[in-house]
mmCIF file of C-alpha atoms in Angstrom:
data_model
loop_
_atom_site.group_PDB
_atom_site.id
_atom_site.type_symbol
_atom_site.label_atom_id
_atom_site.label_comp_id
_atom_site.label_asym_id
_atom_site.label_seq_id
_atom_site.Cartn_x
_atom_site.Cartn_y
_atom_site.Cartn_z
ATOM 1 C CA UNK M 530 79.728 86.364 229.407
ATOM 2 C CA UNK M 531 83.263 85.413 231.422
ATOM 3 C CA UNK M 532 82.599 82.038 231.393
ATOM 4 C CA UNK M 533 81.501 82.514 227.600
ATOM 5 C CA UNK M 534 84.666 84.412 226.961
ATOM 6 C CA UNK M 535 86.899 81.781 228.594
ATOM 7 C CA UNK M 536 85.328 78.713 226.782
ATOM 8 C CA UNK M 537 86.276 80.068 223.358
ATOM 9 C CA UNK M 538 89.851 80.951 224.762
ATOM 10 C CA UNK M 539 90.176 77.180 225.869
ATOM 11 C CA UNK M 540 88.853 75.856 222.825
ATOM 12 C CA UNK M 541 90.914 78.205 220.135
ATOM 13 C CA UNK M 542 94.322 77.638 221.982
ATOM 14 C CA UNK M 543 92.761 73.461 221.909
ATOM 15 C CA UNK M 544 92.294 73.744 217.877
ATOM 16 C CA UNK M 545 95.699 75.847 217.171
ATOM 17 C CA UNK M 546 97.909 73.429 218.899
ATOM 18 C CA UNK M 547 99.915 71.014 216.659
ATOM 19 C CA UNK M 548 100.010 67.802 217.750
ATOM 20 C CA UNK M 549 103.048 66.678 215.604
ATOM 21 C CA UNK M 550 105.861 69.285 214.876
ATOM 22 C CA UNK M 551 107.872 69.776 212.112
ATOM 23 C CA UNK M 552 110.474 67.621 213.283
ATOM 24 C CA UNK M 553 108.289 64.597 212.313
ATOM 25 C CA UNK M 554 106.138 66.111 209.130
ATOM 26 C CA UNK M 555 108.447 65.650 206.389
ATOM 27 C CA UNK M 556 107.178 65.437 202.997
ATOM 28 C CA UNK M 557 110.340 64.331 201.574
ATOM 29 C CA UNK M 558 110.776 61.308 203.523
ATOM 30 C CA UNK M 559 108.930 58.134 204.502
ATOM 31 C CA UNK M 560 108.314 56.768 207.302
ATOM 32 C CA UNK M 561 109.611 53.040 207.938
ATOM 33 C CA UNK M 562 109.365 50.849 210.728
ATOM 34 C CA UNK M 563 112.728 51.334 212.933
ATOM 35 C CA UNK M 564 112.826 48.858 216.051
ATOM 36 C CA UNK M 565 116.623 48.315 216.792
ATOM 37 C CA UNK M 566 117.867 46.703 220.182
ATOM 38 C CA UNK M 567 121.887 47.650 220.538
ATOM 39 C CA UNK M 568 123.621 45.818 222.835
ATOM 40 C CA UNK M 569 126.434 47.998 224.235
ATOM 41 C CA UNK M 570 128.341 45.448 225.642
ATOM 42 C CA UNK M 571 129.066 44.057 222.105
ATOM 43 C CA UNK M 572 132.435 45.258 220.623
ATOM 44 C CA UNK M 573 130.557 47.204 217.503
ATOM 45 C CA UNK M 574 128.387 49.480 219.697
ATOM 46 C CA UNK M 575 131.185 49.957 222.308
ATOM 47 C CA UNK M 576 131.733 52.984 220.995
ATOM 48 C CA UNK M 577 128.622 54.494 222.631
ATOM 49 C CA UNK M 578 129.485 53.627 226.285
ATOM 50 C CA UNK M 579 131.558 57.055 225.414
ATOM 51 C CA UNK M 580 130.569 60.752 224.929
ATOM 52 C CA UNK M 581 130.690 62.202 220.695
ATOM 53 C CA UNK M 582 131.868 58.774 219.193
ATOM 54 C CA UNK M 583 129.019 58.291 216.501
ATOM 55 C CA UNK M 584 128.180 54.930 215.029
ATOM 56 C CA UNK M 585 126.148 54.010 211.965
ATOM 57 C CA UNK M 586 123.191 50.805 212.116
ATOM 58 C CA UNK M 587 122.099 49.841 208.810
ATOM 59 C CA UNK M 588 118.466 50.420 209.675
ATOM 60 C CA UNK M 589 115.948 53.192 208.593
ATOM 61 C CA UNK M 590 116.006 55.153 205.520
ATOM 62 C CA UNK M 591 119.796 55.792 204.685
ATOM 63 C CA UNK M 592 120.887 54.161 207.910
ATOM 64 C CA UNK M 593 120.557 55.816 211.672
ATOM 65 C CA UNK M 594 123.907 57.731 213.076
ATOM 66 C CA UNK M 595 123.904 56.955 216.504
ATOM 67 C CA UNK M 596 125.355 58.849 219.276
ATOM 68 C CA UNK M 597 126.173 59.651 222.787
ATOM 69 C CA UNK M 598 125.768 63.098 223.909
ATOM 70 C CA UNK M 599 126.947 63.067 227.305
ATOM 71 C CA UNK M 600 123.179 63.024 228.861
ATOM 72 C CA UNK M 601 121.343 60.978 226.262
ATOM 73 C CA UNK M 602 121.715 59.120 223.072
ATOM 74 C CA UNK M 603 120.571 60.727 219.876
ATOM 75 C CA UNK M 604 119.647 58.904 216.739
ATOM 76 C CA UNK M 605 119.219 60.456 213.061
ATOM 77 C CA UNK M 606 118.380 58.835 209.870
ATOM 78 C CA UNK M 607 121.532 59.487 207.319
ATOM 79 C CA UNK M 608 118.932 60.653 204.575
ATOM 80 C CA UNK M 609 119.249 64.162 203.375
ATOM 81 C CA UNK M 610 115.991 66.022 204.864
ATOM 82 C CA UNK M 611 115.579 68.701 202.788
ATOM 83 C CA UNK M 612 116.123 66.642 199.593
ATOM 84 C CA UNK M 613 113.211 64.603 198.178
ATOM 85 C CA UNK M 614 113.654 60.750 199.048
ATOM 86 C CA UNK M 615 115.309 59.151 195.726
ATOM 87 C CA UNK M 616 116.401 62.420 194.127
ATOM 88 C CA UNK M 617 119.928 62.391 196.364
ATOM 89 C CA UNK M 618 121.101 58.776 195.981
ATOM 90 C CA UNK M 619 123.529 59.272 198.428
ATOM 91 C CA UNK M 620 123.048 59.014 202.109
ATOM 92 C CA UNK M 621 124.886 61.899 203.831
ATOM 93 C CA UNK M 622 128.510 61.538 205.322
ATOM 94 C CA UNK M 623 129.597 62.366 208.783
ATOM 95 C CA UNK M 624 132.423 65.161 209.176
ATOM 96 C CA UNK M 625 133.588 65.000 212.643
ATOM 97 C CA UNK M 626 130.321 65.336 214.982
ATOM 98 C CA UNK M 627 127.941 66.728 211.910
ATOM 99 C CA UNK M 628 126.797 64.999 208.928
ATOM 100 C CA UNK M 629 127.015 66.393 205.557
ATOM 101 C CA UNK M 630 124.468 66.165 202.289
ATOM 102 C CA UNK M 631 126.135 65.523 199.228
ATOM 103 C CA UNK M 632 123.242 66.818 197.273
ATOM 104 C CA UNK M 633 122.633 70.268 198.234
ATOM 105 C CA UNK M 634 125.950 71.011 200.454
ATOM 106 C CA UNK M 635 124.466 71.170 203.903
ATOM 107 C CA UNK M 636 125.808 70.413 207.443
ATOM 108 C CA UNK M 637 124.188 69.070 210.669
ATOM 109 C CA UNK M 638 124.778 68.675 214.014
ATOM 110 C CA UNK M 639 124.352 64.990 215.192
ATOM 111 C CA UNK M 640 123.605 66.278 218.422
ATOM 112 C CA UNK M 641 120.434 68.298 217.599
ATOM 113 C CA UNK M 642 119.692 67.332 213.990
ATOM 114 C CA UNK M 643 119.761 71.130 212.865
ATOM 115 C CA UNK M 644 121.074 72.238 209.425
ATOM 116 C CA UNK M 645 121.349 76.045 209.429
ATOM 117 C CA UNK M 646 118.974 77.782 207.164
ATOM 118 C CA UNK M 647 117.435 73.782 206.632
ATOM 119 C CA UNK M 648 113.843 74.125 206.430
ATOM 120 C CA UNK M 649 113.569 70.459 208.107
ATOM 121 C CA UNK M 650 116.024 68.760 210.525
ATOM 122 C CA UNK M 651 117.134 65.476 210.658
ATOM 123 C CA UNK M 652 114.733 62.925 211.184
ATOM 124 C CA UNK M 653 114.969 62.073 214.684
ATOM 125 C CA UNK M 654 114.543 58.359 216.098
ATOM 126 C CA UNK M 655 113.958 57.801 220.010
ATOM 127 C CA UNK M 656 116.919 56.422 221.801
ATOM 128 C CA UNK M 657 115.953 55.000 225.309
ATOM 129 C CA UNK M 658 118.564 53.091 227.183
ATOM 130 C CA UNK M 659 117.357 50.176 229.263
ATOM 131 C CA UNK M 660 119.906 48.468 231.707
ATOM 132 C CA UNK M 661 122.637 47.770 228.824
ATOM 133 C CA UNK M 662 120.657 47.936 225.811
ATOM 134 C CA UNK M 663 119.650 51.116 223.693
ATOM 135 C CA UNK M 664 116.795 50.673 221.878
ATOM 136 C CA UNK M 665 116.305 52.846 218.930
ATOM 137 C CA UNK M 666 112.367 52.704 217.981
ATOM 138 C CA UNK M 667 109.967 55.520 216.486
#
């Protein structure tokens, strides 16, 4: 009966787990193939060899703010996440070390991709440095 008892534990935590979060399921966006290689070494990525000096690729969506956090990099598409894709023509705007949505007035951080009260975050690219190159895939 134990053994009976612990296979259906196993099995329901197995079934309630969530492969992909939330960060990744969003409706209002698609999903496009992103495969950048930035060079840091090259004067218009320079910027990153330093700590909260964001730079914008024209790649993804709306284009991808990229971004040196100190301990990482952190790229985010520019499109407004909580805004169906094509209603808000405009991508958003940075403001210091968030970006803003024109369309419904909202603010995130370009370190986490968080909008307070946002139902979804930023969509979030993987940034992986490899000997001077950052490569910005998902």
């Amino acid at each position: 009966m134990r053994k009976i008892f612990l296979l259906l534990v196993i099995i329901t935590a197995f079934l309630s787990c969530d492969s992909v979060s939330t960060r990744t399921k969003n409706p209002n966006l698609p999903d496009y193939l992103v495969n950048e290689a930035l060079n840091l070494s090259l004067p218009q990525y320079s910027q990153l060899q330093f700590v909260s000096n964001p730079v914008i690729i024209n790649a993804g969506i709306s284009g991808i703010v990229v971004m040196n956090t100190g301990t990482s990099y952190t790229a985010f598409d520019l499109a407004c996440p909580n805004q169906q894709y094509g209603s808000c023509p405009s991508a958003m705007t940075l403001v210091g070390l968030n970006a803003y949505c024109n369309c419904d007035e909202s603010t995130y951080s370009l370190f986490t991709g968080l909008g307070l009260g946002q139902q979804y975050p930023m969509k979030q690219y993987r940034a992986q440095m490899s000997g001077g190159v950052l490569y910005i895939t998902n």
